[in-house]
mmCIF file of C-alpha atoms in Angstrom:
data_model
loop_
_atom_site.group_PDB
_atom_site.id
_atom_site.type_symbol
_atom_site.label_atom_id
_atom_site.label_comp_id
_atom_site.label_asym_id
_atom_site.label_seq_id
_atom_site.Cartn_x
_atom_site.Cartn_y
_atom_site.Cartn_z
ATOM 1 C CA UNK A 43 -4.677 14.427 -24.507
ATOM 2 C CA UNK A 44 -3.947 12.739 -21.074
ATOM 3 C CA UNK A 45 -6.566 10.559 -19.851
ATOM 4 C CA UNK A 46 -6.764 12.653 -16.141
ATOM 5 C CA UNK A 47 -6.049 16.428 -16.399
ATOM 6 C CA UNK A 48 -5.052 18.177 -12.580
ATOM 7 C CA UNK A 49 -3.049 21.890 -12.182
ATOM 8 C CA UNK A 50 0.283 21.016 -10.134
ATOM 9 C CA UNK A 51 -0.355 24.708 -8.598
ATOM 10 C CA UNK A 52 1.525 25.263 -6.047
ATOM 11 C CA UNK A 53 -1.391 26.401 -4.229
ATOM 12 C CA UNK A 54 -0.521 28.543 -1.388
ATOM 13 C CA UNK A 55 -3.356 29.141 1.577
ATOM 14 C CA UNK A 56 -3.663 30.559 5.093
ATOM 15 C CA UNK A 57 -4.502 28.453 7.972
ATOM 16 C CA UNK A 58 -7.808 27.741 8.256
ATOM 17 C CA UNK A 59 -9.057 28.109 4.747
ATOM 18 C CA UNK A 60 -11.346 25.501 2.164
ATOM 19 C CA UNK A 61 -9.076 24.253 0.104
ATOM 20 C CA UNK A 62 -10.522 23.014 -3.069
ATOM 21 C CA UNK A 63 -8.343 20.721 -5.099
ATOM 22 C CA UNK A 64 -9.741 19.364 -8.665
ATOM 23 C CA UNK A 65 -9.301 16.828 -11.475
ATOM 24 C CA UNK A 66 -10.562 16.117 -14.671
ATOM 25 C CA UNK A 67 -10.926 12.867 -16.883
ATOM 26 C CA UNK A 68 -11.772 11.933 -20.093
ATOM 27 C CA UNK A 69 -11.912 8.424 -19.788
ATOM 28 C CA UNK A 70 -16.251 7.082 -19.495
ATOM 29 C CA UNK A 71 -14.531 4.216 -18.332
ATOM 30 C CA UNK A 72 -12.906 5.023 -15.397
ATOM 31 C CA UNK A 73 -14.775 3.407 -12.286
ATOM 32 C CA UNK A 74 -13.414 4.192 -9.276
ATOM 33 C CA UNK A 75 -12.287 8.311 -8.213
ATOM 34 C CA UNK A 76 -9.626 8.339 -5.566
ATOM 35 C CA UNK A 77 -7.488 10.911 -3.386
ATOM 36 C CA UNK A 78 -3.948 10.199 -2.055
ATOM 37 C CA UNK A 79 -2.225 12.485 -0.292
ATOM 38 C CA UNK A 80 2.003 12.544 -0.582
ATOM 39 C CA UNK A 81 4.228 13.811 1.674
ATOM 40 C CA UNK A 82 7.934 14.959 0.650
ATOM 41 C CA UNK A 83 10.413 11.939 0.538
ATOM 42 C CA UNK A 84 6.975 9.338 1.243
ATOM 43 C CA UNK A 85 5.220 7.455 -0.825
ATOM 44 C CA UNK A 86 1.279 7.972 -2.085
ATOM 45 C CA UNK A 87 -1.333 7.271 1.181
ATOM 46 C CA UNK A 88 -5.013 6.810 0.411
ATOM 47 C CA UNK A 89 -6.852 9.548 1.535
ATOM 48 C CA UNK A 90 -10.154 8.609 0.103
ATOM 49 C CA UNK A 91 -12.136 7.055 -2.575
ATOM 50 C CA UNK A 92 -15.622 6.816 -4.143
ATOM 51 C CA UNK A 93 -17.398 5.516 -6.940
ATOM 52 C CA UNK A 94 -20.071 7.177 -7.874
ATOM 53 C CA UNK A 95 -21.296 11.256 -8.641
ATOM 54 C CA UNK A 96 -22.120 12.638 -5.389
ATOM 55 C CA UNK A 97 -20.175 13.462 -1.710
ATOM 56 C CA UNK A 98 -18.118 11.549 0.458
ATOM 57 C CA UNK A 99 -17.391 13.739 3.907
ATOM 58 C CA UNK A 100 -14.579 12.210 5.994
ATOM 59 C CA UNK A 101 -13.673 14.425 8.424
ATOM 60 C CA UNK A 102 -12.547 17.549 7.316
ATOM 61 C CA UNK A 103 -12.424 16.046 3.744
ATOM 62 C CA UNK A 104 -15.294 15.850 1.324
ATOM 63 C CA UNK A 105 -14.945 14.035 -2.318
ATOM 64 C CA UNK A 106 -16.696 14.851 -4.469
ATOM 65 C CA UNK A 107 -17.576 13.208 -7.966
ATOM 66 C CA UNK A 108 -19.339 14.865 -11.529
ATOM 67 C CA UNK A 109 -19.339 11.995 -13.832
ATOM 68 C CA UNK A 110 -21.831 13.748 -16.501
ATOM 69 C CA UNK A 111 -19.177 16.279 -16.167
ATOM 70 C CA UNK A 112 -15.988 14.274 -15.470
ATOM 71 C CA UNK A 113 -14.768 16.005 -12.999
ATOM 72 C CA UNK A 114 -13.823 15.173 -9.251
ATOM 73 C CA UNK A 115 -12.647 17.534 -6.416
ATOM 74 C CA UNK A 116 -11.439 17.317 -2.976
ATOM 75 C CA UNK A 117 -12.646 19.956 -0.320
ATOM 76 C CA UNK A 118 -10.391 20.436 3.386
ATOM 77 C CA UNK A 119 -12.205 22.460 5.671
ATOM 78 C CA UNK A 120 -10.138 24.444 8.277
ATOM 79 C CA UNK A 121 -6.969 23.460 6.235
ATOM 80 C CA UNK A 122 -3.380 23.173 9.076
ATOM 81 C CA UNK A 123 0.268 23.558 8.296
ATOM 82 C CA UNK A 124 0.130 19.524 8.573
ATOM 83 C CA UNK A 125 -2.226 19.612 5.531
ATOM 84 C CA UNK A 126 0.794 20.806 3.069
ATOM 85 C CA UNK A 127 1.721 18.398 1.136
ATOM 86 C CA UNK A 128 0.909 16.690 -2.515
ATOM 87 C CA UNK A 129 -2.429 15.922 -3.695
ATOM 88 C CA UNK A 130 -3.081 13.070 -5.983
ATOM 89 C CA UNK A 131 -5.951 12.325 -8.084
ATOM 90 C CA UNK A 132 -5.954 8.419 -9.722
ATOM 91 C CA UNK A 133 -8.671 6.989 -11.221
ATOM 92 C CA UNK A 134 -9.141 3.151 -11.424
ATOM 93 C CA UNK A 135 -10.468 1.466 -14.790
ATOM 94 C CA UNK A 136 -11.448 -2.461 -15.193
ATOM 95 C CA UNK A 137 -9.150 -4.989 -16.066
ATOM 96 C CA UNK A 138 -9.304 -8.902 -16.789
ATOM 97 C CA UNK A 139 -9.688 -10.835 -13.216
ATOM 98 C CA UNK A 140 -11.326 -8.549 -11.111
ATOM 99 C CA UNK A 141 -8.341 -6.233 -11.224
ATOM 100 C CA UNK A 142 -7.840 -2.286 -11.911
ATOM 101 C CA UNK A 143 -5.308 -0.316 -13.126
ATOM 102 C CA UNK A 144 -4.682 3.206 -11.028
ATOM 103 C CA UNK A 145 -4.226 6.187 -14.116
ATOM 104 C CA UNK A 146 -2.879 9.469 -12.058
ATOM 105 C CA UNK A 147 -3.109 13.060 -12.196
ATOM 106 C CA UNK A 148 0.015 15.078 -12.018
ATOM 107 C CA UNK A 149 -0.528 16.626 -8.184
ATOM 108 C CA UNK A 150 -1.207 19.720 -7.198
ATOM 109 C CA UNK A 151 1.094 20.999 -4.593
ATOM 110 C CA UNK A 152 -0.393 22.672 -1.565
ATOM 111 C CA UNK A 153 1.178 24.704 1.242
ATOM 112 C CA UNK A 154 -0.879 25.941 4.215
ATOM 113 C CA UNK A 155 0.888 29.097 6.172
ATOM 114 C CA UNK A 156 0.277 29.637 9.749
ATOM 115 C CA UNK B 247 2.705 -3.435 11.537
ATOM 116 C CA UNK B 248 5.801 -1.920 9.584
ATOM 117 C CA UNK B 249 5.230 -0.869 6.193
ATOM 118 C CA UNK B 250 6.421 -1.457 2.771
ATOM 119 C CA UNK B 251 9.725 -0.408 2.777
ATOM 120 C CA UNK B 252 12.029 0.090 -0.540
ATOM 121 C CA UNK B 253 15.853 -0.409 -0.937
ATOM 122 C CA UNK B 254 17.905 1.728 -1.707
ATOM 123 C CA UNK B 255 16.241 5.187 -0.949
ATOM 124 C CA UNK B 256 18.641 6.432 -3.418
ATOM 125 C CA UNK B 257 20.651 5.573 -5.911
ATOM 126 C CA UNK B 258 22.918 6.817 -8.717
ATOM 127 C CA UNK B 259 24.062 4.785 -11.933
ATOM 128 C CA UNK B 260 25.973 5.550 -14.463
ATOM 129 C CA UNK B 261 24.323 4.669 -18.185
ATOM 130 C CA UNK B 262 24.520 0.972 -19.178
ATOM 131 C CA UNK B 263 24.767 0.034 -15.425
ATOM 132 C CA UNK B 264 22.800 -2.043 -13.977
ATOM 133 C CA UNK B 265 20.820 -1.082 -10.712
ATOM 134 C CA UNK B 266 18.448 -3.481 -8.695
ATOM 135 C CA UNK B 267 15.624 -2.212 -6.902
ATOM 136 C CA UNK B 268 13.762 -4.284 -4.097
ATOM 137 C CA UNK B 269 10.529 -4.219 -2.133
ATOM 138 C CA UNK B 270 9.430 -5.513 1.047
ATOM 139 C CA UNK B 271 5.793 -5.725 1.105
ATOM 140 C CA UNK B 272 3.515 -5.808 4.041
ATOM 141 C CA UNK B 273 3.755 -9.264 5.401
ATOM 142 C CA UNK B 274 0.788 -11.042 4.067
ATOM 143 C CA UNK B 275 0.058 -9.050 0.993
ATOM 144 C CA UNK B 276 -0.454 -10.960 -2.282
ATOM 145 C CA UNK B 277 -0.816 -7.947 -4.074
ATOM 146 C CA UNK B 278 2.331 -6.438 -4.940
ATOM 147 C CA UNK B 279 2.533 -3.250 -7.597
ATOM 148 C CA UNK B 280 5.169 -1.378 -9.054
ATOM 149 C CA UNK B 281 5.056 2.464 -10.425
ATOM 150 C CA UNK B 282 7.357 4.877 -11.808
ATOM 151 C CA UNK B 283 7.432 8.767 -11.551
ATOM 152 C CA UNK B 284 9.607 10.572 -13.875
ATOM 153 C CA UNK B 285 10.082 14.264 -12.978
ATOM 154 C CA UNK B 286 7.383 16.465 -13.955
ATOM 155 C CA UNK B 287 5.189 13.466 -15.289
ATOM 156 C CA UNK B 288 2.391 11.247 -13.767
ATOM 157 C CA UNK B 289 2.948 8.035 -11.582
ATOM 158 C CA UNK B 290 2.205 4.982 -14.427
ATOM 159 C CA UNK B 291 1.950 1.803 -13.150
ATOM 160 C CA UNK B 292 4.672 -0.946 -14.465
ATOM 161 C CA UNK B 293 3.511 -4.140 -13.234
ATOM 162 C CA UNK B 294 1.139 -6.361 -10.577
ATOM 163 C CA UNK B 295 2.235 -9.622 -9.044
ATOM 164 C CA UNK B 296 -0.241 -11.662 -7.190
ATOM 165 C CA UNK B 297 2.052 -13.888 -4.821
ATOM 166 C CA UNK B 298 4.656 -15.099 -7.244
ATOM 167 C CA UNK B 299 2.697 -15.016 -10.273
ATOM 168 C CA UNK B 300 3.053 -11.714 -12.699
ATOM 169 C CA UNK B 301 -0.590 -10.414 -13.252
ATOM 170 C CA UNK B 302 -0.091 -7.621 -15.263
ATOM 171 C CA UNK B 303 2.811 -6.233 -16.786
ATOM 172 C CA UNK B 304 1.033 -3.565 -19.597
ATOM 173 C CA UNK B 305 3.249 -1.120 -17.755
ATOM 174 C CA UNK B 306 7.027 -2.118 -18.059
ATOM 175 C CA UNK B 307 8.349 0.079 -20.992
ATOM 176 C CA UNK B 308 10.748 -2.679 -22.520
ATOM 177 C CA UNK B 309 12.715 -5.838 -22.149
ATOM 178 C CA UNK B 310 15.293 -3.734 -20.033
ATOM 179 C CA UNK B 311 13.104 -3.975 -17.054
ATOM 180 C CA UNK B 312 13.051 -7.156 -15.238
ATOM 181 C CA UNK B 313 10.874 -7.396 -12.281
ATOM 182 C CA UNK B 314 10.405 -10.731 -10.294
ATOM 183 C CA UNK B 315 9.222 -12.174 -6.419
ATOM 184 C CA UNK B 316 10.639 -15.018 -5.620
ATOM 185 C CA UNK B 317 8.206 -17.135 -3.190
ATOM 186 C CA UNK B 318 5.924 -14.339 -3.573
ATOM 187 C CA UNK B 319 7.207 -12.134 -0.615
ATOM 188 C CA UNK B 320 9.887 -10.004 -1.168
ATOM 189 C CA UNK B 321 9.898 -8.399 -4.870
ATOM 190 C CA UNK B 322 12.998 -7.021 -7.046
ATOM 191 C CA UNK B 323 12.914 -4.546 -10.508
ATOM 192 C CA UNK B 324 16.104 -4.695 -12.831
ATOM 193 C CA UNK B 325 17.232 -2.213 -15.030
ATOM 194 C CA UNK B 326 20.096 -3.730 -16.885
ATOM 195 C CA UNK B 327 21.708 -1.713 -18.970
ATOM 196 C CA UNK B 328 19.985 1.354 -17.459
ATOM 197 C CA UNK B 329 19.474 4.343 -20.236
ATOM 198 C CA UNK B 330 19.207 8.179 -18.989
ATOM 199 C CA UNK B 331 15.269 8.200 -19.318
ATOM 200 C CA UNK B 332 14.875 5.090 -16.680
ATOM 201 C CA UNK B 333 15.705 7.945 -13.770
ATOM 202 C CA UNK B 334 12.864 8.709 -11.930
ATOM 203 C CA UNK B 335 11.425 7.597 -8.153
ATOM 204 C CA UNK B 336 10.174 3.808 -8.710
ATOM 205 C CA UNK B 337 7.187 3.195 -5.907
ATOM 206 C CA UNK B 338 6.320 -0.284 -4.899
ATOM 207 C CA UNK B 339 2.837 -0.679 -3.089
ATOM 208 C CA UNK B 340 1.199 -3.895 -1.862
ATOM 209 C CA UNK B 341 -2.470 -4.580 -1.269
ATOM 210 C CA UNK B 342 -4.436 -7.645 0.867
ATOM 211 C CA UNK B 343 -6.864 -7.706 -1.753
ATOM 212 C CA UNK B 344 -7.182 -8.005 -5.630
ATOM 213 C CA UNK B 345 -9.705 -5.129 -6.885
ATOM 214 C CA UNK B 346 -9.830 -2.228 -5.208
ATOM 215 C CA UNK B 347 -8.105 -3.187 -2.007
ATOM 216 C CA UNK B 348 -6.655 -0.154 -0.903
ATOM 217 C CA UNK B 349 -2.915 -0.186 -1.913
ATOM 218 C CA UNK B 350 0.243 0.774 0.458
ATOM 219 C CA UNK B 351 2.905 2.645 -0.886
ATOM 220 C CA UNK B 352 6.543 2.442 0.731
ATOM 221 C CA UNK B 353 8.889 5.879 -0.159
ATOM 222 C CA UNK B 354 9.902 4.910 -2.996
ATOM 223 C CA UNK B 355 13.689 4.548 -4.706
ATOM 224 C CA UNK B 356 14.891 7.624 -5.920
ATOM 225 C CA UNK B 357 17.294 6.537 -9.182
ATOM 226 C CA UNK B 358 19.297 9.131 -11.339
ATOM 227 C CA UNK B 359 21.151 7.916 -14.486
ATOM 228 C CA UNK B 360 23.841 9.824 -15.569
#
């Protein structure tokens, strides 16, 4: 079973819509939840990150974090063509040294129409 | 501020080549990461320098992989002889900050073995 479980879709959405993107894990361990966002031929870029269950709203993105369920989301709110792109969930866990090791999610592809 | 940036963007081997990958991290970064995606699977992590110094290298499937950074700035990743499963894109990121410090990804080097 892989430690962090996300659908690669594609998801396909009209302008303006909540997108709701999702993850889950099976690892107690993991510590820190975060969001990176991937655009074709780029590498990863943070989106956000958060640490423990609740909501984090930045912007028009909200994390969101279940750790009795293991399971983290991302909401966009009045989603734009410049929104399509790759999602990825990675989850940190503890190493030696004050260090952590990023475990990823597969992506889910998302494509917002005009 | 430029980015991490990755040479080449591309390349293509033939099996029991040898291809060298390097990594340009943002100037002033002791942090220093490699990753691998192979097609259809997750982004694993291969190995963390901290200036010179290898950190962590749970990652690096086998002694075919060599990865090193010389005066802890720039950073290169051997493959010598390369083998068909080694294709994949290979993402270097760098990071200020041991921990959590957020990490920057350049585009990554896209390598097919044939």
């Amino acid at each position: 079973q892989k430690e962090v479980e996300q659908d690669p879709g594609p998801l396909s959405v009209p302008e303006g819509a909540i997108v709701s993107l999702n993850c889950t894990y099976s690892n107690s361990a993991f510590q820190y939840f975060m969001w990176y966002r991937q655009y074709s031929r780029k590498g990863p870029e943070l989106l956000m990150y958060t640490y423990s269950s609740g909501n984090k709203e930045d912007g028009r993105f909200t994390a969101q974090v279940d750790k009795s369920s293991k399971y983290i989301s991302l909401f966009i709110r009045d989603s734009q063509p410049s929104d399509s792109a790759t999602y990825l969930c990675a989850m940190s866990v503890p190493k030696a040294g004050n260090n952590r090791k990023l475990i990823w999610g597969l992506g889910t592809s998302l494509a917002v129409n005009p | 501020e430029a980015g991490v940036t990755q040479f080449p963007s591309h390349s293509v081997i033939e099996k029991g080549q040898t291809v060298t990958l390097r990594c340009d991290p943002i100037s002033g970064h002791d942090n220093l990461y490699w990753y691998r995606r192979v097609m259809g699977k997750e982004i694993k992590f291969l190995l963390h320098f901290v200036k010179e110094s290898k950190q962590d290298e749970s990652g690096m499937p086998n002694n075919r992989f060599l990865a090193e950074r010389t005066g802890g700035t720039y950073s290169t990743l051997k493959v010598q002889p390369a083998e068909l499963e080694d294709s994949g894109v290979y993402f270097c990121a760098s990071s200020p900050r041991q921990g959590l410090g957020e990490q920057y990804f350049g585009p990554g080097t896209r390598l097919t073995v044939t």
